[in-house]
XYZ file of C-alpha atoms in Angstrom:
513
model
C 84.653 49.314 43.350
C 87.975 49.877 45.087
C 88.496 52.328 47.907
C 90.184 54.850 45.638
C 87.108 55.209 43.436
C 84.864 55.999 46.390
C 87.018 58.833 47.729
C 86.016 62.324 46.502
C 88.655 64.807 45.460
C 89.420 67.388 48.108
C 88.090 70.775 46.950
C 86.876 69.260 43.695
C 87.331 71.883 40.945
C 84.411 73.031 38.833
C 84.822 74.082 35.242
C 84.948 77.666 34.079
C 81.839 78.288 31.980
C 82.028 79.901 28.527
C 79.140 81.735 26.890
C 77.102 79.493 24.533
C 77.970 79.187 20.871
C 81.742 78.730 21.006
C 83.103 75.718 19.146
C 86.336 73.754 19.143
C 87.797 70.778 17.321
C 90.266 68.344 18.874
C 92.199 66.338 16.299
C 93.016 62.917 17.737
C 91.652 61.044 20.743
C 94.657 59.952 22.759
C 94.565 60.576 26.490
C 95.670 64.181 25.961
C 93.012 64.859 23.332
C 90.240 63.250 25.366
C 91.256 65.108 28.530
C 91.298 68.415 26.652
C 87.919 67.732 25.041
C 86.367 66.897 28.428
C 87.732 70.089 29.978
C 86.400 72.241 27.136
C 83.023 70.501 26.980
C 82.671 70.791 30.773
C 83.074 74.558 30.346
C 80.298 74.799 27.768
C 82.355 74.756 24.567
C 80.788 72.603 21.832
C 83.617 70.167 21.046
C 84.041 67.789 18.138
C 86.797 65.164 18.324
C 87.993 63.848 14.965
C 89.849 60.513 15.153
C 91.456 58.872 12.134
C 91.493 55.285 13.417
C 88.451 53.027 13.747
C 88.202 53.611 17.511
C 89.421 56.227 19.969
C 92.546 55.995 22.087
C 95.500 56.981 19.924
C 98.464 55.076 21.350
C 96.010 53.516 23.833
C 94.525 51.368 21.068
C 93.549 47.748 21.688
C 92.920 44.475 19.904
C 90.672 41.530 20.780
C 91.920 38.206 19.447
C 90.878 34.661 20.331
C 89.260 35.881 23.555
C 92.320 37.864 24.694
C 92.365 41.647 25.094
C 95.650 43.296 24.141
C 96.267 46.928 25.037
C 98.721 48.773 22.821
C 99.681 50.989 25.764
C 100.264 52.896 27.916
C 99.843 50.383 30.718
C 101.115 52.217 33.828
C 98.459 54.506 35.335
C 99.849 56.913 37.932
C 98.479 60.078 39.579
C 94.834 58.942 39.325
C 93.672 62.277 40.725
C 94.628 64.001 37.469
C 92.081 61.709 35.803
C 89.484 61.971 38.535
C 89.520 65.740 38.152
C 88.130 65.373 34.623
C 84.881 64.000 36.038
C 84.821 66.331 39.042
C 84.734 69.372 36.730
C 81.067 68.621 36.045
C 80.165 67.114 39.413
C 80.656 63.499 38.346
C 82.807 60.659 39.685
C 85.244 58.569 37.671
C 83.739 55.491 39.360
C 80.640 55.972 37.192
C 82.632 54.851 34.170
C 85.964 53.311 35.221
C 87.125 50.919 37.913
C 90.732 51.430 38.926
C 92.543 48.508 40.528
C 95.771 48.861 42.545
C 98.863 47.090 41.224
C 101.126 45.470 43.870
C 104.070 45.405 43.656
C 104.473 48.388 41.376
C 107.219 46.549 39.464
C 109.474 43.539 39.757
C 112.963 44.071 38.399
C 115.102 41.061 37.459
C 118.710 40.723 36.326
C 120.388 37.915 34.350
C 122.140 36.589 37.471
C 118.766 35.798 39.055
C 118.618 38.817 41.386
C 115.118 40.242 41.796
C 113.872 43.476 43.337
C 110.215 44.235 44.064
C 109.352 47.929 44.095
C 106.592 48.616 46.639
C 104.777 51.679 47.907
C 104.992 50.223 51.422
C 108.216 51.531 52.958
C 108.798 48.550 55.225
C 108.740 46.168 52.277
C 110.719 48.543 50.086
C 113.473 49.183 52.628
C 113.798 45.425 53.145
C 114.218 44.946 49.394
C 116.900 47.638 49.246
C 118.724 46.236 52.279
C 118.753 42.812 50.670
C 120.851 44.256 47.828
C 122.909 46.771 49.834
C 122.020 47.783 53.418
C 123.965 51.060 53.166
C 121.676 52.203 50.359
C 118.551 52.338 52.557
C 119.666 55.694 53.964
C 120.761 56.820 50.490
C 117.364 55.935 49.048
C 115.643 57.982 51.751
C 117.742 60.997 50.778
C 116.943 60.342 47.115
C 113.244 60.282 47.960
C 113.607 63.675 49.642
C 115.186 64.971 46.440
C 112.388 63.394 44.385
C 109.802 65.135 46.573
C 111.484 68.499 46.002
C 111.595 68.173 42.212
C 108.010 66.868 42.283
C 106.905 70.086 44.005
C 108.860 72.290 41.624
C 108.532 70.344 38.387
C 105.093 68.763 38.627
C 102.901 70.576 41.121
C 104.081 74.080 40.181
C 105.016 73.732 36.520
C 103.450 70.534 35.194
C 100.101 72.102 34.257
C 101.091 75.584 33.121
C 102.085 76.630 29.588
C 105.554 77.936 28.761
C 104.758 80.390 25.975
C 107.525 82.910 26.650
C 111.205 82.467 27.342
C 110.753 84.708 30.386
C 108.680 81.931 31.983
C 111.693 79.643 31.574
C 113.906 82.274 33.215
C 111.534 82.435 36.180
C 111.754 78.659 36.583
C 115.553 78.646 36.317
C 116.412 79.179 40.014
C 114.452 76.063 41.005
C 115.991 74.111 38.114
C 119.483 75.191 39.144
C 118.832 74.451 42.814
C 117.783 70.916 41.922
C 120.677 70.380 39.481
C 118.386 69.859 36.504
C 121.420 69.742 34.204
C 122.385 66.386 35.687
C 120.854 63.160 34.407
C 118.483 60.977 36.382
C 121.106 58.221 36.478
C 123.767 60.648 37.701
C 121.535 61.912 40.482
C 120.487 58.417 41.542
C 124.166 57.419 41.597
C 124.846 60.316 43.960
C 122.577 58.686 46.535
C 122.949 54.911 46.075
C 125.997 52.701 45.517
C 124.643 49.405 44.205
C 124.547 49.321 40.406
C 121.364 47.256 40.403
C 119.636 49.867 42.549
C 120.927 52.611 40.276
C 119.235 50.846 37.384
C 116.083 50.185 39.426
C 115.728 53.849 40.362
C 116.541 55.327 36.949
C 114.752 53.119 34.387
C 111.441 55.005 34.781
C 112.447 57.657 32.247
C 112.290 54.956 29.573
C 108.521 54.838 30.171
C 108.292 58.386 28.776
C 110.914 57.979 26.054
C 113.923 59.298 27.964
C 117.438 57.908 28.266
C 118.259 57.674 32.013
C 121.809 58.745 31.142
C 120.731 62.050 29.545
C 117.207 62.842 30.737
C 117.107 65.726 33.214
C 117.182 64.798 36.893
C 113.872 66.651 37.212
C 112.274 63.415 35.980
C 113.212 61.825 39.299
C 109.848 63.282 40.347
C 108.290 60.080 38.970
C 109.229 58.305 42.215
C 107.292 60.784 44.336
C 104.409 60.665 41.845
C 104.156 56.881 42.155
C 104.707 56.832 45.908
C 101.883 59.318 46.562
C 99.438 58.271 43.873
C 100.181 54.572 43.461
C 100.230 52.473 40.302
C 96.838 51.462 38.933
C 95.109 49.388 36.294
C 91.691 49.966 34.714
C 89.544 46.825 34.923
C 89.158 45.470 31.403
C 92.325 47.188 30.196
C 93.643 50.661 29.533
C 91.110 50.711 26.712
C 88.341 50.817 29.357
C 89.792 54.076 30.681
C 89.607 55.421 27.128
C 86.044 54.136 26.818
C 85.103 55.737 30.133
C 86.505 59.084 29.034
C 84.571 58.895 25.765
C 81.380 57.991 27.633
C 81.828 60.966 29.936
C 82.640 63.308 27.039
C 79.493 62.255 25.187
C 77.440 62.538 28.404
C 78.492 66.184 28.506
C 77.231 66.667 24.942
C 80.461 66.247 22.975
C 80.680 64.728 19.493
C 83.286 62.264 18.265
C 83.961 61.181 14.675
C 86.071 58.048 14.170
C 87.563 56.421 11.104
C 87.986 59.724 9.260
C 91.558 61.078 9.322
C 92.048 64.828 9.209
C 93.624 65.811 5.908
C 94.106 69.534 6.439
C 93.680 72.423 8.835
C 92.774 75.428 6.709
C 94.118 78.829 7.664
C 93.347 82.433 6.778
C 96.430 84.462 7.572
C 97.276 83.756 11.178
C 93.924 82.125 12.023
C 93.029 78.426 11.779
C 89.602 78.431 10.164
C 88.409 74.951 9.185
C 89.147 71.262 9.591
C 88.837 68.993 6.560
C 88.966 65.199 6.638
C 89.841 62.608 4.023
C 86.147 61.804 3.521
C 85.482 65.412 2.489
C 83.808 66.468 5.749
C 84.708 70.086 6.442
C 83.690 72.373 9.276
C 84.594 75.761 10.727
C 85.617 76.112 14.391
C 86.536 78.945 16.727
C 89.532 77.000 18.021
C 91.433 73.945 16.795
C 93.730 71.741 18.879
C 95.894 68.900 17.610
C 96.570 65.758 19.616
C 98.259 64.284 16.546
C 102.014 63.776 16.325
C 103.604 67.220 16.565
C 105.591 66.962 13.326
C 102.568 65.596 11.471
C 100.470 68.446 12.864
C 102.684 71.035 11.185
C 104.177 69.289 8.151
C 100.957 67.562 7.044
C 97.895 69.164 8.639
C 99.188 72.730 8.204
C 101.037 72.011 4.973
C 100.888 74.855 2.502
C 100.833 77.487 5.224
C 104.040 79.382 5.927
C 103.893 78.455 9.617
C 103.298 74.772 8.934
C 106.136 74.480 6.480
C 108.749 76.450 8.432
C 108.021 75.156 11.926
C 107.477 71.609 10.675
C 110.973 71.668 9.169
C 112.431 72.999 12.435
C 110.691 70.332 14.500
C 111.935 67.539 12.251
C 115.527 68.484 13.134
C 115.000 67.962 16.869
C 115.905 64.855 18.862
C 113.159 62.252 18.999
C 112.621 59.453 21.467
C 113.171 55.850 20.370
C 110.549 53.542 19.026
C 109.375 50.236 20.447
C 109.087 46.652 19.337
C 106.201 44.933 21.111
C 105.231 41.259 21.088
C 101.642 40.603 22.182
C 100.870 37.007 23.102
C 98.174 34.975 24.791
C 99.185 31.670 26.382
C 97.702 28.659 28.096
C 97.911 28.593 31.886
C 97.916 31.193 34.641
C 101.092 32.626 36.145
C 100.512 34.047 39.642
C 104.272 34.181 40.201
C 104.786 36.710 37.386
C 103.646 40.185 38.537
C 101.707 42.738 36.504
C 104.777 44.831 35.586
C 108.223 43.308 35.247
C 111.542 44.573 33.895
C 113.923 41.884 32.658
C 117.243 43.716 32.520
C 119.823 42.452 30.066
C 123.570 42.076 30.639
C 124.230 45.741 29.733
C 122.601 48.983 30.839
C 124.510 52.049 29.629
C 125.912 50.227 26.607
C 122.446 49.103 25.555
C 121.090 52.633 25.964
C 123.960 53.981 23.859
C 123.087 51.521 21.081
C 119.415 52.568 21.118
C 119.750 56.334 21.549
C 123.069 57.119 19.876
C 124.420 54.338 17.674
C 121.170 53.357 15.964
C 121.876 49.628 15.882
C 119.721 46.650 16.779
C 121.652 45.020 19.642
C 121.974 41.293 20.124
C 120.965 41.733 23.778
C 117.992 43.657 25.137
C 116.023 44.575 28.221
C 112.338 43.664 28.258
C 109.353 45.323 29.882
C 106.926 42.432 30.446
C 103.284 43.371 30.930
C 101.050 40.698 32.477
C 97.618 42.291 33.086
C 95.678 39.050 33.582
C 97.419 38.464 36.931
C 95.576 41.549 38.233
C 92.507 41.353 36.003
C 91.583 37.877 34.682
C 88.870 39.409 32.469
C 91.451 40.235 29.766
C 92.091 36.553 28.975
C 89.952 33.429 28.556
C 89.566 31.326 31.683
C 92.747 29.433 32.511
C 94.843 31.563 30.143
C 97.019 34.665 30.372
C 97.589 37.867 28.419
C 101.095 39.310 28.049
C 103.087 41.748 26.050
C 106.871 41.996 25.896
C 108.289 45.370 24.913
C 111.841 46.274 23.932
C 112.992 49.819 23.099
C 114.595 50.131 19.679
C 116.031 53.085 17.782
C 113.571 55.092 15.708
C 113.615 54.795 11.922
C 115.727 57.923 11.522
C 118.615 56.057 13.166
C 117.825 52.406 12.467
C 117.157 51.567 8.808
C 116.106 47.917 8.655
C 113.369 45.975 6.935
C 110.844 45.343 9.725
C 108.821 43.003 7.512
C 111.837 40.728 7.445
C 113.279 41.440 10.883
C 110.002 41.515 12.847
C 109.411 37.730 13.020
C 113.071 37.092 13.916
C 113.078 39.650 16.747
C 109.717 38.317 17.959
C 111.243 34.848 18.263
C 114.280 36.184 20.118
C 112.121 38.122 22.596
C 109.889 35.113 23.286
C 112.963 32.898 23.643
C 114.307 35.231 26.343
C 110.998 35.319 28.226
C 110.945 31.537 27.981
C 114.522 31.162 29.188
C 113.944 33.365 32.219
C 110.307 32.758 33.160
C 108.197 30.347 31.052
C 110.319 27.439 29.730
C 107.675 25.966 27.392
C 106.359 29.318 26.192
C 106.280 28.405 22.486
C 104.149 25.320 23.153
C 101.686 27.367 25.229
C 101.084 30.228 22.791
C 97.478 30.482 21.600
C 97.832 33.720 19.658
C 100.594 36.238 19.022
C 101.495 39.247 16.900
C 104.059 42.037 16.986
C 104.088 45.801 16.519
C 107.086 47.583 14.987
C 108.391 51.138 14.488
C 106.880 51.058 11.019
C 103.466 50.446 12.581
C 103.936 53.457 14.868
C 104.675 55.487 11.761
C 101.809 54.214 9.604
C 99.074 53.872 12.248
C 99.884 56.948 14.346
C 101.729 59.224 11.895
C 104.549 59.151 14.457
C 107.600 60.966 13.120
C 110.243 58.330 12.287
C 108.145 55.835 14.271
C 109.031 57.514 17.565
C 106.898 56.121 20.376
C 107.063 59.168 22.694
C 107.586 62.179 20.396
C 110.361 64.643 21.311
C 113.087 63.165 23.507
C 112.730 64.597 27.051
C 116.118 66.237 27.450
C 116.471 69.589 29.248
C 116.969 71.499 25.987
C 113.656 70.112 24.698
C 111.617 70.697 27.855
C 109.192 73.421 28.969
C 109.643 76.484 26.684
C 111.969 74.476 24.436
C 109.194 71.939 23.750
C 106.209 72.443 21.417
C 104.082 75.273 22.829
C 100.533 74.578 24.012
C 99.367 77.464 21.825
C 101.068 78.147 18.529
C 103.202 81.285 18.451
C 101.853 82.445 15.082
C 98.434 80.865 14.403
C 96.480 82.433 17.233
C 93.759 79.795 17.635
C 95.788 76.644 16.923
C 96.801 74.633 19.964
C 98.763 71.490 20.821
C 98.117 68.781 23.385
C 99.915 65.510 24.046
C 103.433 64.119 24.252
C 105.051 66.668 21.921
C 104.121 69.650 24.060
C 104.764 70.607 27.691
C 105.160 68.717 29.972
C 105.643 65.555 27.859
C 104.731 61.883 27.504
C 103.024 59.483 29.902
C 99.433 59.664 31.153
C 100.081 62.335 33.819
C 102.155 64.288 31.296
C 99.609 64.409 28.492
C 96.695 64.968 30.912
C 98.751 67.826 32.388
C 99.279 69.229 28.906
C 95.493 69.138 28.428
C 95.027 71.214 31.570
C 97.572 73.772 30.376
C 96.091 73.928 26.869
C 92.495 74.089 28.104
C 93.357 77.079 30.282
C 94.690 78.950 27.253
C 91.750 77.995 25.029
C 89.099 78.963 27.569
C 90.831 82.274 28.197
C 90.929 82.967 24.447
C 87.370 81.787 23.803
C 86.030 83.982 26.601
C 87.206 87.125 24.796
């Protein structure tokens, strides 16, 4: 086990305990749903998770093909303490079920002209990388990091785990938001501190990992730099799916129940109370509290269909701005590639123009930027001996903006993506491929009920953040709750695990009455 796993949390929290007999259902088993279920079960609530797919994980699904393990995502694990806390609630240690491995460097960024930039936690290495591109920007980066630390304290430590149920709570947060110029974009704020365009791209792309356009996402999301610097970037041995498996193991150890392969068809209501959960198989059960980790629009338009609240709020949600989708090529190849790091960004010839095409114009560009995931360089267990596991991901507009036939276009875009990886990194890539497949916006829609195939739910702009996002407890149905990317604070593992903490606090308070 690595050193991280052996270190106990300082002042490890213990769960609030609820009187016996209280029950809750969590619909969906993504990271947010699992984290919520663990928190509730640790407090003595009898929890049943109902998962529609054949195995838990939600977006963190996985496939095993020809000896390769392919994680659907997410693949970047940050703030491991937010995960460790889930075990500490009941006096356990995450190391009982999961081995976390450090990823070094955090990322390698590469541009078409051959320039590369390795993003490290180690300041000596990092400052040297910055100086290699533009020596003047070392001091600018240090000032940017100070800014990142400030928004981390205000946006993550203070507000990242608390619900915004009333507009007054948004008013209270406003002075800190104004002080930190939250109305500005991440790219704008980065540009205030550094001059080199490549560094501006390197320090602003992170919002894409949670569905945000660096040109429009609030500068508050610059906190990601502080989050990574303090907590590191990690990988779960065996794949992100092993983190899911470890969470399920811990949940069941605590006495929780999970049903898989049985999609929820309806949440029944009586007035302003959610009463029962019914699945497609006909299973039906009453619960004291019901929380949805499903897509937020699906939760209201489908699961609460027929209720006044479901119909009206579902229609309102559908009019909001949604994050893009993704096109992902999974491939296993012959050979090992120690020179290709775990996480790599292959920037294309355009940055802002490409983002405009994806977020605003709704076209499929001829050029693209690629996030290349290469887990076998850190963890050889995810590929057969002497082989490597990869996926190449490109953001694309969601289906509400981009109307194309993915059955026809998928194979063509797959070829183009592999050609680009081959041109820049692996010249004989097509000859080396053992197995491959791709995942499109239509798959996000059909497999995950994701509205318009969006990969990250509501777009994280300031006017769709905190109180303006889906509330952790519904405003009308008193015992219906939300957890996951569509509610506060948003997407990404720390985000959805933070939403679970906020939602669990509300549920335990309500169930204790």
